[in-house]
Short mmCIF file of C-alpha atoms in Angstrom, two decimals:
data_model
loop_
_atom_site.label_atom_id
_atom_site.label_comp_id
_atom_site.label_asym_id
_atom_site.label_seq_id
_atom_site.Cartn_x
_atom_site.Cartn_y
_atom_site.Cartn_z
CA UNK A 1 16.13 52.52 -72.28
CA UNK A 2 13.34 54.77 -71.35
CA UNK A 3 13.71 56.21 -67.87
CA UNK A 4 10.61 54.56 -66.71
CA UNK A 5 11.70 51.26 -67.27
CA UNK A 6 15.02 52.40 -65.75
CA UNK A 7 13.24 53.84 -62.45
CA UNK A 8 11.56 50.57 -61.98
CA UNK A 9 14.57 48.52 -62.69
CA UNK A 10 16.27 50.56 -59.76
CA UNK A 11 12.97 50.13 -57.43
CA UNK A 12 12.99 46.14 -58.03
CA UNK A 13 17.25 46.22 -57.81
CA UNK A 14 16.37 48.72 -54.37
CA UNK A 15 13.88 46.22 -53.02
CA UNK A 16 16.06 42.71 -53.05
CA UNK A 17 18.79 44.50 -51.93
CA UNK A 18 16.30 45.36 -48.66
CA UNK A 19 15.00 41.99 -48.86
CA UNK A 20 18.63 40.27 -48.81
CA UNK A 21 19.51 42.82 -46.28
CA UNK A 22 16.13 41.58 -44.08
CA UNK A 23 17.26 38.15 -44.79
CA UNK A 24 20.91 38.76 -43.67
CA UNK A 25 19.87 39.93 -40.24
CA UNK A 26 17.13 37.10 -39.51
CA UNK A 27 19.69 35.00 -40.36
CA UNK A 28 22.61 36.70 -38.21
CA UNK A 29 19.64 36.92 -35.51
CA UNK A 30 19.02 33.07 -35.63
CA UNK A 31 22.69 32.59 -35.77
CA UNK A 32 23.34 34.70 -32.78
CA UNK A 33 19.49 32.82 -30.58
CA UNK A 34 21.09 29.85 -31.08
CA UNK A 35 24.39 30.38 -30.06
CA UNK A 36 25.82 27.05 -28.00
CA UNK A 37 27.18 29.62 -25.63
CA UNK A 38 24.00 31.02 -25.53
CA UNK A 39 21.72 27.67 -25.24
CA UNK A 40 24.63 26.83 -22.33
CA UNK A 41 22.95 30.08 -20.64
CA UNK A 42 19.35 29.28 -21.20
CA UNK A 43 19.87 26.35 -19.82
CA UNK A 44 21.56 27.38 -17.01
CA UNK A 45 18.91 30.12 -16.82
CA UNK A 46 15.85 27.64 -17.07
CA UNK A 47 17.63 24.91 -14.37
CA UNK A 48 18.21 27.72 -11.88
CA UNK A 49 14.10 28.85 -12.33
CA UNK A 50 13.02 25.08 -12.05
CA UNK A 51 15.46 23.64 -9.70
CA UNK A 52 14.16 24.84 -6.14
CA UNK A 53 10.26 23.74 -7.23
CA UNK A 54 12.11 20.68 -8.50
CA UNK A 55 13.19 19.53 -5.21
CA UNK A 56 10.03 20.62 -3.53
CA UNK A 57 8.16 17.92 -5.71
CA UNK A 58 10.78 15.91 -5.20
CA UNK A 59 10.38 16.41 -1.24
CA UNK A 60 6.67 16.12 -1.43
CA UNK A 61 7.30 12.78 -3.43
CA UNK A 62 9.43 11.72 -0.80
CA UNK A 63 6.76 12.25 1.51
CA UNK A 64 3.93 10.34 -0.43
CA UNK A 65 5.98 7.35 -0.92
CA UNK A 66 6.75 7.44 3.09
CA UNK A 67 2.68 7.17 3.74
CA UNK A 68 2.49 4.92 0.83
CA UNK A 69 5.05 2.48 1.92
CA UNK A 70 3.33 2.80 5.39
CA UNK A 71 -0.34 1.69 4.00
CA UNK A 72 1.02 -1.20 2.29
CA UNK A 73 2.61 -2.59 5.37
CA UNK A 74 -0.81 -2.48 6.65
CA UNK A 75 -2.53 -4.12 4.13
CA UNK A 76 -0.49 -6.33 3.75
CA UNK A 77 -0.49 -6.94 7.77
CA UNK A 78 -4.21 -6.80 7.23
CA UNK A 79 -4.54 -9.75 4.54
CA UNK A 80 -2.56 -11.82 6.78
CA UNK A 81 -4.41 -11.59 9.46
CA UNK A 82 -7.51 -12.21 7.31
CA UNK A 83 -5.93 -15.26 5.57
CA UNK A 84 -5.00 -16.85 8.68
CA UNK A 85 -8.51 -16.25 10.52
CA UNK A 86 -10.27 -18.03 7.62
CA UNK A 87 -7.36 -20.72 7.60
CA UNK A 88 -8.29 -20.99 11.94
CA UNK A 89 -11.92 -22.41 10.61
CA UNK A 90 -10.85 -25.89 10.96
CA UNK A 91 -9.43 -25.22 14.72
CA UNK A 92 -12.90 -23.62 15.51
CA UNK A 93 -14.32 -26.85 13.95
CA UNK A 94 -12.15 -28.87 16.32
CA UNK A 95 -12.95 -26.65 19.76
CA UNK A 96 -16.81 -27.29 18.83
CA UNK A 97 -16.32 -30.77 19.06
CA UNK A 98 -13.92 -31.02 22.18
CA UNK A 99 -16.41 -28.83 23.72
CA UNK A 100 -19.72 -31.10 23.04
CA UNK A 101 -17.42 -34.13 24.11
CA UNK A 102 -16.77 -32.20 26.91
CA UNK A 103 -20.49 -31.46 27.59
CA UNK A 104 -21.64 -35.01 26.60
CA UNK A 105 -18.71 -36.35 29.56
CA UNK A 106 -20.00 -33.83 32.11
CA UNK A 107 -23.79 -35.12 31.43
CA UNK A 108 -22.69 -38.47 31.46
CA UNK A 109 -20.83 -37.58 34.98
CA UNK A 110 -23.75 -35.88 35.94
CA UNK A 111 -26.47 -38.58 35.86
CA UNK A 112 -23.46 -41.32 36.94
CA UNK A 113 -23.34 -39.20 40.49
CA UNK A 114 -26.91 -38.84 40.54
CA UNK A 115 -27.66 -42.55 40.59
CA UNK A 116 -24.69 -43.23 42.75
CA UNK A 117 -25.55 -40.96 44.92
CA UNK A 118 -29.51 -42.50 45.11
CA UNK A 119 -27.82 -45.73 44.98
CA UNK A 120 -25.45 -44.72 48.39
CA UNK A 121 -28.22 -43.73 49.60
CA UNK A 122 -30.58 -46.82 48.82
CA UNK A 123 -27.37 -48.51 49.92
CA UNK A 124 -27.15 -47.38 53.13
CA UNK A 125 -30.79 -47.22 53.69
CA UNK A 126 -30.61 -51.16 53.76
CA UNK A 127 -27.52 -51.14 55.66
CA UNK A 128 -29.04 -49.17 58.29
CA UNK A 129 -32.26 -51.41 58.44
CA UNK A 130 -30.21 -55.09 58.43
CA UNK A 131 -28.84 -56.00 61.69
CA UNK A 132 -25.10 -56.36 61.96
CA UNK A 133 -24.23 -59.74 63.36
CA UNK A 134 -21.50 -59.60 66.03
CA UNK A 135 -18.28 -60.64 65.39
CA UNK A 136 -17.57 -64.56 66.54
CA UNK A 137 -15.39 -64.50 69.68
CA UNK A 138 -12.68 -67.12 70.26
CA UNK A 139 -13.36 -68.41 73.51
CA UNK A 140 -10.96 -70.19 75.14
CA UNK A 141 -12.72 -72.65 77.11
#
């Protein structure tokens, strides 16, 4: 072989030697990242980061669904109250007619003691003006 070809043989043999070597340690380096004993402490890692703004959220949920819980009660309270004032239409209905009975009884009252009261009057008028007989006495002759 000619020593050029033998140099370049050696370069190519040097370089996949480097480029199994390169290969070797990505691979011991993956190996080694993803480790269960090494996800256990990334996860342990990443829950003890996230935990205390975990249970703030969950405190402000807490919170939320308090006020939430609170408003329904009153719209529900609300609706009920709205239901049974358009139910209370046919009471209203009723209490407008017992009041023009009412009205129409204290008219008729009204014009009843008006004319009895002309008529008393009328009455006695005529009473006053007719001479009262006397009584007839029992005599005993």
């Amino acid at each position: 072989m000619k020593p050029e070809v033998a140099s370049g043989w050696k370069m190519e043999e040097q370089e996949m030697q480097l480029k199994v070597k390169k290969d070797k340690f990505t691979e011991s380096m993956y190996f080694l990242a993803n480790e269960p004993s090494l996800a256990l402490y990334r996860l342990q890692e990443h829950v003890r980061r996230s935990l205390p703004e975990l249970v703030q959220h969950k405190t402000d949920m807490q919170g939320v669904e308090e006020q939430c819980q609170g408003a329904i009660y009153t719209v529900e309270y609300a609706c009920s109250a709205v239901k049974s004032m358009s139910n209370s239409g046919a009471y209203f209905k009723n209490i407008e007619g017992l009041l023009r009975r009412a009205i129409s009884i204290k008219d008729q009252m009204s014009s009843l003691q008006s004319r009895s009261f002309s008529d008393v009057s009328v009455c006695y008028s005529s009473v006053v003006t007719q001479t009262v007989p006397e009584p007839p006495s029992f005599s005993s002759s």
